[in-house]
Amino acid sequence: MSLESVSSLPEMLEVWQETLNWQPTNDQQNQLQKLYELVIEANRYLNLTRITEASEFWEKHLWDSLRGVAPKQHFLDFLHQGASVIDIGTGAGFPGLPISIIFPSCQVTLLDSTRKKINFIDSVFNDLLLTNAKTIVGRVEEIGQESKHRENYDLAVIRAVGSVSACAEYSLPLVKKGGLAVIYRGSWTKEENDSLENAVHHLGGEIELIEEFTTPLSNSIRHCLYLRKVKHTPVSFPRPVGIPTQKPL
């Protein structure tokens, strides 16, 4: 598929405004469209995503990425004022790439263990002229123990990576005291809530908000979990590679 044959994303300006109290500028719309084209082109050989149809891509990759960070005014202020953000297990670049496009004052770090995906994201930076983002190839269990990353970020975002307790263990060690981790989830159960409460207690955080919402096109139920870092994470976390998933807190 050539770039010329890729569909145009729906504008959805009214939906952006109604759901997030905000809408992208024309330049940002153009960047999001270009991002879509680049993902679809690279998907031919990288298997980045199963979501390729324009409206589904808009909802599940773009809107969903920004829904986790953009609906509240204090969040918008925080992001516009130059927050440092890390996207853990970014995959094809979500939610990190949309965040870096929409909030150019932020410094966004996109982390993934797969070199081919990180190479793709680096090429997107060049194509979209994004100067506020960088990448790291590595495992979050190891990155979280490195002094230059540990407790170094205002905001950590993590989407579709492992159990909820593992997500908390991956994200909270990277967040500064006073900062936030945002875990993106689909469904949510009481058992998961109990697991999260236990994990957060060990990691120096507290559950600030669990928000349920409905996506605007497919009316799917989604959740965002907001974890506030209230004290330093013990040095034993995150545990070595594989342990957070094999032996959840």
PDB file of C-alpha atoms in Angstrom:
ATOM      1  CA  MET A   1       0.000   0.000   0.000  1.00  0.00           C
ATOM      2  CA  SER A   2       1.457   3.360  -0.986  1.00  0.00           C
ATOM      3  CA  LEU A   3       1.070   6.412   1.216  1.00  0.00           C
ATOM      4  CA  GLU A   4      -1.092   7.974  -1.478  1.00  0.00           C
ATOM      5  CA  SER A   5      -3.711   5.235  -0.998  1.00  0.00           C
ATOM      6  CA  VAL A   6      -3.984   5.539   2.787  1.00  0.00           C
ATOM      7  CA  SER A   7      -7.360   6.907   3.884  1.00  0.00           C
ATOM      8  CA  SER A   8      -7.747  10.236   5.605  1.00  0.00           C
ATOM      9  CA  LEU A   9      -8.402  10.139   9.310  1.00  0.00           C
ATOM     10  CA  PRO A  10     -11.778  11.542  10.383  1.00  0.00           C
ATOM     11  CA  GLU A  11     -11.439  15.086  11.760  1.00  0.00           C
ATOM     12  CA  MET A  12     -13.762  14.550  14.725  1.00  0.00           C
ATOM     13  CA  LEU A  13     -13.250  18.090  16.010  1.00  0.00           C
ATOM     14  CA  GLU A  14     -16.594  18.122  17.811  1.00  0.00           C
ATOM     15  CA  VAL A  15     -15.853  14.748  19.395  1.00  0.00           C
ATOM     16  CA  TRP A  16     -12.425  15.900  20.580  1.00  0.00           C
ATOM     17  CA  GLN A  17     -14.072  18.974  22.114  1.00  0.00           C
ATOM     18  CA  GLU A  18     -16.975  17.119  23.727  1.00  0.00           C
ATOM     19  CA  THR A  19     -14.905  14.278  25.177  1.00  0.00           C
ATOM     20  CA  LEU A  20     -11.588  15.957  26.031  1.00  0.00           C
ATOM     21  CA  ASN A  21     -12.575  19.644  26.174  1.00  0.00           C
ATOM     22  CA  TRP A  22      -9.884  20.280  23.582  1.00  0.00           C
ATOM     23  CA  GLN A  23      -9.195  19.799  19.877  1.00  0.00           C
ATOM     24  CA  PRO A  24      -6.045  19.557  17.759  1.00  0.00           C
ATOM     25  CA  THR A  25      -4.835  22.441  15.616  1.00  0.00           C
ATOM     26  CA  ASN A  26      -4.630  22.079  11.847  1.00  0.00           C
ATOM     27  CA  ASP A  27      -0.899  21.405  12.108  1.00  0.00           C
ATOM     28  CA  GLN A  28      -1.478  18.741  14.729  1.00  0.00           C
ATOM     29  CA  GLN A  29      -4.213  17.156  12.600  1.00  0.00           C
ATOM     30  CA  ASN A  30      -1.720  16.989   9.734  1.00  0.00           C
ATOM     31  CA  GLN A  31       0.901  15.393  11.985  1.00  0.00           C
ATOM     32  CA  LEU A  32      -1.581  12.785  13.234  1.00  0.00           C
ATOM     33  CA  GLN A  33      -2.531  11.996   9.638  1.00  0.00           C
ATOM     34  CA  LYS A  34       1.125  11.631   8.692  1.00  0.00           C
ATOM     35  CA  LEU A  35       1.677   9.379  11.711  1.00  0.00           C
ATOM     36  CA  TYR A  36      -1.197   7.179  10.542  1.00  0.00           C
ATOM     37  CA  GLU A  37       0.311   6.943   7.069  1.00  0.00           C
ATOM     38  CA  LEU A  38       3.743   6.054   8.446  1.00  0.00           C
ATOM     39  CA  VAL A  39       2.333   3.333  10.711  1.00  0.00           C
ATOM     40  CA  ILE A  40       0.297   1.800   7.882  1.00  0.00           C
ATOM     41  CA  GLU A  41       3.301   1.832   5.543  1.00  0.00           C
ATOM     42  CA  ALA A  42       5.652   0.282   8.137  1.00  0.00           C
ATOM     43  CA  ASN A  43       2.982  -2.232   9.159  1.00  0.00           C
ATOM     44  CA  ARG A  44       3.610  -4.061   5.894  1.00  0.00           C
ATOM     45  CA  TYR A  45       6.914  -5.402   7.206  1.00  0.00           C
ATOM     46  CA  LEU A  46       6.908  -4.736  10.976  1.00  0.00           C
ATOM     47  CA  ASN A  47       3.505  -6.016  12.151  1.00  0.00           C
ATOM     48  CA  LEU A  48       3.004  -2.943  14.317  1.00  0.00           C
ATOM     49  CA  THR A  49      -0.768  -3.081  14.729  1.00  0.00           C
ATOM     50  CA  ARG A  50      -3.905  -4.950  13.702  1.00  0.00           C
ATOM     51  CA  ILE A  51      -5.785  -1.647  13.762  1.00  0.00           C
ATOM     52  CA  THR A  52      -5.484  -0.147  10.282  1.00  0.00           C
ATOM     53  CA  GLU A  53      -8.907   1.208   9.271  1.00  0.00           C
ATOM     54  CA  ALA A  54      -8.950   5.003   9.618  1.00  0.00           C
ATOM     55  CA  SER A  55     -11.792   5.538  12.100  1.00  0.00           C
ATOM     56  CA  GLU A  56     -10.707   2.594  14.241  1.00  0.00           C
ATOM     57  CA  PHE A  57      -7.113   3.864  14.256  1.00  0.00           C
ATOM     58  CA  TRP A  58      -8.376   7.313  15.248  1.00  0.00           C
ATOM     59  CA  GLU A  59     -10.367   5.920  18.175  1.00  0.00           C
ATOM     60  CA  LYS A  60      -8.126   3.122  19.460  1.00  0.00           C
ATOM     61  CA  HIS A  61      -4.702   4.672  18.919  1.00  0.00           C
ATOM     62  CA  LEU A  62      -5.096   8.460  18.803  1.00  0.00           C
ATOM     63  CA  TRP A  63      -8.159   9.314  20.882  1.00  0.00           C
ATOM     64  CA  ASP A  64      -7.468   6.554  23.405  1.00  0.00           C
ATOM     65  CA  SER A  65      -3.828   7.642  23.826  1.00  0.00           C
ATOM     66  CA  LEU A  66      -4.858  11.209  24.606  1.00  0.00           C
ATOM     67  CA  ARG A  67      -7.927  10.329  26.667  1.00  0.00           C
ATOM     68  CA  GLY A  68      -5.612   9.066  29.386  1.00  0.00           C
ATOM     69  CA  VAL A  69      -3.863  12.424  29.812  1.00  0.00           C
ATOM     70  CA  ALA A  70      -5.949  15.209  28.283  1.00  0.00           C
ATOM     71  CA  PRO A  71      -9.449  15.388  29.797  1.00  0.00           C
ATOM     72  CA  LYS A  72      -8.666  17.413  32.912  1.00  0.00           C
ATOM     73  CA  GLN A  73      -7.449  20.996  33.025  1.00  0.00           C
ATOM     74  CA  HIS A  74      -4.754  20.376  35.653  1.00  0.00           C
ATOM     75  CA  PHE A  75      -3.371  17.629  33.428  1.00  0.00           C
ATOM     76  CA  LEU A  76      -3.344  19.943  30.413  1.00  0.00           C
ATOM     77  CA  ASP A  77      -1.533  22.627  32.403  1.00  0.00           C
ATOM     78  CA  PHE A  78       0.960  20.048  33.673  1.00  0.00           C
ATOM     79  CA  LEU A  79       1.688  18.776  30.157  1.00  0.00           C
ATOM     80  CA  HIS A  80       1.896  22.231  28.589  1.00  0.00           C
ATOM     81  CA  GLN A  81       4.396  23.289  31.259  1.00  0.00           C
ATOM     82  CA  GLY A  82       7.018  20.801  30.127  1.00  0.00           C
ATOM     83  CA  ALA A  83       6.417  17.609  32.082  1.00  0.00           C
ATOM     84  CA  SER A  84       8.816  14.720  31.556  1.00  0.00           C
ATOM     85  CA  VAL A  85       6.915  11.656  30.335  1.00  0.00           C
ATOM     86  CA  ILE A  86       7.946   8.026  29.808  1.00  0.00           C
ATOM     87  CA  ASP A  87       5.865   5.630  27.710  1.00  0.00           C
ATOM     88  CA  ILE A  88       6.596   2.072  28.879  1.00  0.00           C
ATOM     89  CA  GLY A  89       6.320  -0.690  26.270  1.00  0.00           C
ATOM     90  CA  THR A  90       5.400   1.795  23.568  1.00  0.00           C
ATOM     91  CA  GLY A  91       5.178  -0.728  20.717  1.00  0.00           C
ATOM     92  CA  ALA A  92       4.204   1.244  17.615  1.00  0.00           C
ATOM     93  CA  GLY A  93       4.491   4.482  19.612  1.00  0.00           C
ATOM     94  CA  PHE A  94       1.239   4.732  21.560  1.00  0.00           C
ATOM     95  CA  PRO A  95       0.470   6.660  23.653  1.00  0.00           C
ATOM     96  CA  GLY A  96       3.876   8.386  23.468  1.00  0.00           C
ATOM     97  CA  LEU A  97       3.806   9.685  19.888  1.00  0.00           C
ATOM     98  CA  PRO A  98       0.372  11.365  20.112  1.00  0.00           C
ATOM     99  CA  ILE A  99       1.399  12.905  23.456  1.00  0.00           C
ATOM    100  CA  SER A 100       4.606  14.303  21.944  1.00  0.00           C
ATOM    101  CA  ILE A 101       2.678  15.733  18.959  1.00  0.00           C
ATOM    102  CA  ILE A 102      -0.044  17.391  21.017  1.00  0.00           C
ATOM    103  CA  PHE A 103       2.166  18.606  23.885  1.00  0.00           C
ATOM    104  CA  PRO A 104       5.371  19.946  22.303  1.00  0.00           C
ATOM    105  CA  SER A 105       6.559  21.385  25.639  1.00  0.00           C
ATOM    106  CA  CYS A 106       6.778  17.887  27.116  1.00  0.00           C
ATOM    107  CA  GLN A 107       9.880  15.766  26.965  1.00  0.00           C
ATOM    108  CA  VAL A 108       8.661  12.298  26.002  1.00  0.00           C
ATOM    109  CA  THR A 109      10.753   9.121  26.292  1.00  0.00           C
ATOM    110  CA  LEU A 110       9.456   6.040  24.470  1.00  0.00           C
ATOM    111  CA  LEU A 111      10.718   2.714  25.843  1.00  0.00           C
ATOM    112  CA  ASP A 112      10.459  -0.676  24.172  1.00  0.00           C
ATOM    113  CA  SER A 113      12.540  -3.841  24.197  1.00  0.00           C
ATOM    114  CA  THR A 114      12.201  -4.425  20.437  1.00  0.00           C
ATOM    115  CA  ARG A 115      14.904  -2.667  18.395  1.00  0.00           C
ATOM    116  CA  LYS A 116      12.897  -2.752  15.120  1.00  0.00           C
ATOM    117  CA  LYS A 117       9.998  -0.888  16.711  1.00  0.00           C
ATOM    118  CA  ILE A 118      12.325   1.706  18.229  1.00  0.00           C
ATOM    119  CA  ASN A 119      14.035   2.179  14.852  1.00  0.00           C
ATOM    120  CA  PHE A 120      10.609   2.850  13.332  1.00  0.00           C
ATOM    121  CA  ILE A 121       9.768   5.408  16.035  1.00  0.00           C
ATOM    122  CA  ASP A 122      13.111   7.151  15.488  1.00  0.00           C
ATOM    123  CA  SER A 123      12.222   7.470  11.794  1.00  0.00           C
ATOM    124  CA  VAL A 124       8.850   8.972  12.770  1.00  0.00           C
ATOM    125  CA  PHE A 125      10.641  11.637  14.828  1.00  0.00           C
ATOM    126  CA  ASN A 126      12.534  12.651  11.692  1.00  0.00           C
ATOM    127  CA  ASP A 127       9.501  12.583   9.396  1.00  0.00           C
ATOM    128  CA  LEU A 128       7.328  14.593  11.805  1.00  0.00           C
ATOM    129  CA  LEU A 129      10.149  16.892  12.954  1.00  0.00           C
ATOM    130  CA  LEU A 130       9.535  15.957  16.577  1.00  0.00           C
ATOM    131  CA  THR A 131      12.308  17.398  18.718  1.00  0.00           C
ATOM    132  CA  ASN A 132      10.735  16.753  22.145  1.00  0.00           C
ATOM    133  CA  ALA A 133      10.951  12.952  22.068  1.00  0.00           C
ATOM    134  CA  LYS A 134      13.611  10.257  22.342  1.00  0.00           C
ATOM    135  CA  THR A 135      13.719   6.480  22.534  1.00  0.00           C
ATOM    136  CA  ILE A 136      15.292   3.795  24.692  1.00  0.00           C
ATOM    137  CA  VAL A 137      15.731   0.142  23.756  1.00  0.00           C
ATOM    138  CA  GLY A 138      15.576  -1.931  26.916  1.00  0.00           C
ATOM    139  CA  ARG A 139      13.598  -3.801  29.531  1.00  0.00           C
ATOM    140  CA  VAL A 140      11.719  -1.670  32.005  1.00  0.00           C
ATOM    141  CA  GLU A 141      12.819  -3.881  34.915  1.00  0.00           C
ATOM    142  CA  GLU A 142      16.432  -2.876  34.159  1.00  0.00           C
ATOM    143  CA  ILE A 143      15.736   0.753  33.188  1.00  0.00           C
ATOM    144  CA  GLY A 144      13.857   1.227  36.466  1.00  0.00           C
ATOM    145  CA  GLN A 145      17.021   0.422  38.413  1.00  0.00           C
ATOM    146  CA  GLU A 146      19.217   2.909  36.513  1.00  0.00           C
ATOM    147  CA  SER A 147      19.851   6.145  38.392  1.00  0.00           C
ATOM    148  CA  LYS A 148      19.322   8.353  35.330  1.00  0.00           C
ATOM    149  CA  HIS A 149      15.783   6.987  34.907  1.00  0.00           C
ATOM    150  CA  ARG A 150      14.689   5.910  38.371  1.00  0.00           C
ATOM    151  CA  GLU A 151      12.309   8.454  39.956  1.00  0.00           C
ATOM    152  CA  ASN A 152      13.145  10.810  37.090  1.00  0.00           C
ATOM    153  CA  TYR A 153       9.775  11.332  35.351  1.00  0.00           C
ATOM    154  CA  ASP A 154       6.750  13.452  36.175  1.00  0.00           C
ATOM    155  CA  LEU A 155       4.441  11.051  34.366  1.00  0.00           C
ATOM    156  CA  ALA A 156       4.655   7.402  33.297  1.00  0.00           C
ATOM    157  CA  VAL A 157       2.099   5.953  30.892  1.00  0.00           C
ATOM    158  CA  ILE A 158       1.669   2.257  30.217  1.00  0.00           C
ATOM    159  CA  ARG A 159      -0.863   0.669  27.895  1.00  0.00           C
ATOM    160  CA  ALA A 160      -1.705  -2.999  27.305  1.00  0.00           C
ATOM    161  CA  VAL A 161       1.399  -4.397  28.999  1.00  0.00           C
ATOM    162  CA  GLY A 162       0.850  -7.264  31.450  1.00  0.00           C
ATOM    163  CA  SER A 163      -1.145  -7.598  34.653  1.00  0.00           C
ATOM    164  CA  VAL A 164      -2.158  -4.516  36.585  1.00  0.00           C
ATOM    165  CA  SER A 165       0.259  -5.273  39.436  1.00  0.00           C
ATOM    166  CA  ALA A 166       3.094  -5.688  36.920  1.00  0.00           C
ATOM    167  CA  CYS A 167       2.145  -2.371  35.302  1.00  0.00           C
ATOM    168  CA  ALA A 168       2.332  -0.671  38.692  1.00  0.00           C
ATOM    169  CA  GLU A 169       5.730  -2.269  39.367  1.00  0.00           C
ATOM    170  CA  TYR A 170       7.022  -1.196  35.954  1.00  0.00           C
ATOM    171  CA  SER A 171       5.807   2.388  36.210  1.00  0.00           C
ATOM    172  CA  LEU A 172       5.969   3.702  39.785  1.00  0.00           C
ATOM    173  CA  PRO A 173       9.756   3.244  40.247  1.00  0.00           C
ATOM    174  CA  LEU A 174      10.305   5.587  37.284  1.00  0.00           C
ATOM    175  CA  VAL A 175       8.062   8.352  38.644  1.00  0.00           C
ATOM    176  CA  LYS A 176       9.244  11.205  40.857  1.00  0.00           C
ATOM    177  CA  LYS A 177       7.717  11.589  44.295  1.00  0.00           C
ATOM    178  CA  GLY A 178       4.552  13.584  43.648  1.00  0.00           C
ATOM    179  CA  GLY A 179       4.296  12.367  40.057  1.00  0.00           C
ATOM    180  CA  LEU A 180       1.721  10.126  38.408  1.00  0.00           C
ATOM    181  CA  ALA A 181       1.562   6.778  36.674  1.00  0.00           C
ATOM    182  CA  VAL A 182      -1.339   6.232  34.268  1.00  0.00           C
ATOM    183  CA  ILE A 183      -2.287   2.656  33.419  1.00  0.00           C
ATOM    184  CA  TYR A 184      -4.572   2.204  30.400  1.00  0.00           C
ATOM    185  CA  ARG A 185      -6.931  -0.783  30.655  1.00  0.00           C
ATOM    186  CA  GLY A 186      -9.973  -2.232  28.954  1.00  0.00           C
ATOM    187  CA  SER A 187     -12.161  -4.088  31.437  1.00  0.00           C
ATOM    188  CA  TRP A 188     -11.745  -3.817  35.201  1.00  0.00           C
ATOM    189  CA  THR A 189     -12.690  -6.175  38.021  1.00  0.00           C
ATOM    190  CA  LYS A 190     -12.766  -6.127  41.814  1.00  0.00           C
ATOM    191  CA  GLU A 191     -10.010  -8.773  41.840  1.00  0.00           C
ATOM    192  CA  GLU A 192      -7.796  -6.491  39.757  1.00  0.00           C
ATOM    193  CA  ASN A 193      -8.595  -3.611  42.089  1.00  0.00           C
ATOM    194  CA  ASP A 194      -7.490  -5.661  45.120  1.00  0.00           C
ATOM    195  CA  SER A 195      -4.306  -6.684  43.287  1.00  0.00           C
ATOM    196  CA  LEU A 196      -3.556  -3.072  42.372  1.00  0.00           C
ATOM    197  CA  GLU A 197      -4.113  -1.817  45.924  1.00  0.00           C
ATOM    198  CA  ASN A 198      -1.651  -4.378  47.261  1.00  0.00           C
ATOM    199  CA  ALA A 199       0.984  -3.611  44.611  1.00  0.00           C
ATOM    200  CA  VAL A 200       0.722   0.165  44.987  1.00  0.00           C
ATOM    201  CA  HIS A 201       1.107  -0.148  48.772  1.00  0.00           C
ATOM    202  CA  HIS A 202       4.481  -1.874  48.273  1.00  0.00           C
ATOM    203  CA  LEU A 203       5.682   0.585  45.611  1.00  0.00           C
ATOM    204  CA  GLY A 204       5.268   3.919  47.380  1.00  0.00           C
ATOM    205  CA  GLY A 205       2.083   4.982  45.643  1.00  0.00           C
ATOM    206  CA  GLU A 206      -1.615   5.385  46.194  1.00  0.00           C
ATOM    207  CA  ILE A 207      -4.600   5.001  43.894  1.00  0.00           C
ATOM    208  CA  GLU A 208      -5.768   8.519  43.120  1.00  0.00           C
ATOM    209  CA  LEU A 209      -8.522   7.685  40.641  1.00  0.00           C
ATOM    210  CA  ILE A 210      -9.956   4.790  38.670  1.00  0.00           C
ATOM    211  CA  GLU A 211     -11.928   6.263  35.815  1.00  0.00           C
ATOM    212  CA  GLU A 212     -14.361   4.356  33.609  1.00  0.00           C
ATOM    213  CA  PHE A 213     -15.383   5.848  30.283  1.00  0.00           C
ATOM    214  CA  THR A 214     -16.874   4.895  26.926  1.00  0.00           C
ATOM    215  CA  THR A 215     -15.098   5.316  23.610  1.00  0.00           C
ATOM    216  CA  PRO A 216     -16.879   7.707  21.227  1.00  0.00           C
ATOM    217  CA  LEU A 217     -17.268   5.528  18.126  1.00  0.00           C
ATOM    218  CA  SER A 218     -17.521   1.889  19.194  1.00  0.00           C
ATOM    219  CA  ASN A 219     -18.935   2.608  22.673  1.00  0.00           C
ATOM    220  CA  SER A 220     -16.375   0.295  24.253  1.00  0.00           C
ATOM    221  CA  ILE A 221     -15.765   0.440  27.995  1.00  0.00           C
ATOM    222  CA  ARG A 222     -12.276   1.593  28.944  1.00  0.00           C
ATOM    223  CA  HIS A 223     -10.534   2.445  32.203  1.00  0.00           C
ATOM    224  CA  CYS A 224      -7.623   4.643  33.214  1.00  0.00           C
ATOM    225  CA  LEU A 225      -5.942   4.107  36.561  1.00  0.00           C
ATOM    226  CA  TYR A 226      -4.146   7.087  38.074  1.00  0.00           C
ATOM    227  CA  LEU A 227      -1.480   6.251  40.665  1.00  0.00           C
ATOM    228  CA  ARG A 228       0.126   9.029  42.689  1.00  0.00           C
ATOM    229  CA  LYS A 229       3.702   8.524  43.922  1.00  0.00           C
ATOM    230  CA  VAL A 230       3.636   9.543  47.589  1.00  0.00           C
ATOM    231  CA  LYS A 231       6.960   8.159  48.836  1.00  0.00           C
ATOM    232  CA  HIS A 232      10.126   6.676  47.407  1.00  0.00           C
ATOM    233  CA  THR A 233       9.876   3.200  45.916  1.00  0.00           C
ATOM    234  CA  PRO A 234      11.956   0.605  47.830  1.00  0.00           C
ATOM    235  CA  VAL A 235      15.194  -0.236  46.009  1.00  0.00           C
ATOM    236  CA  SER A 236      14.102  -3.859  45.540  1.00  0.00           C
ATOM    237  CA  PHE A 237      11.544  -2.723  42.908  1.00  0.00           C
ATOM    238  CA  PRO A 238      11.249  -3.255  40.046  1.00  0.00           C
ATOM    239  CA  ARG A 239      12.378  -6.844  40.498  1.00  0.00           C
ATOM    240  CA  PRO A 240      14.505  -8.567  37.805  1.00  0.00           C
ATOM    241  CA  VAL A 241      13.223  -9.284  34.288  1.00  0.00           C
ATOM    242  CA  GLY A 242      10.244 -11.636  34.269  1.00  0.00           C
ATOM    243  CA  ILE A 243       9.620 -11.674  38.032  1.00  0.00           C
ATOM    244  CA  PRO A 244       6.821  -9.020  38.098  1.00  0.00           C
ATOM    245  CA  THR A 245       4.729 -11.159  35.745  1.00  0.00           C
ATOM    246  CA  GLN A 246       5.700 -14.564  37.176  1.00  0.00           C
ATOM    247  CA  LYS A 247       5.284 -13.558  40.830  1.00  0.00           C
ATOM    248  CA  PRO A 248       2.902 -10.575  40.948  1.00  0.00           C
ATOM    249  CA  LEU A 249       2.798  -8.497  44.106  1.00  0.00           C
TER     250      LEU A 249
END
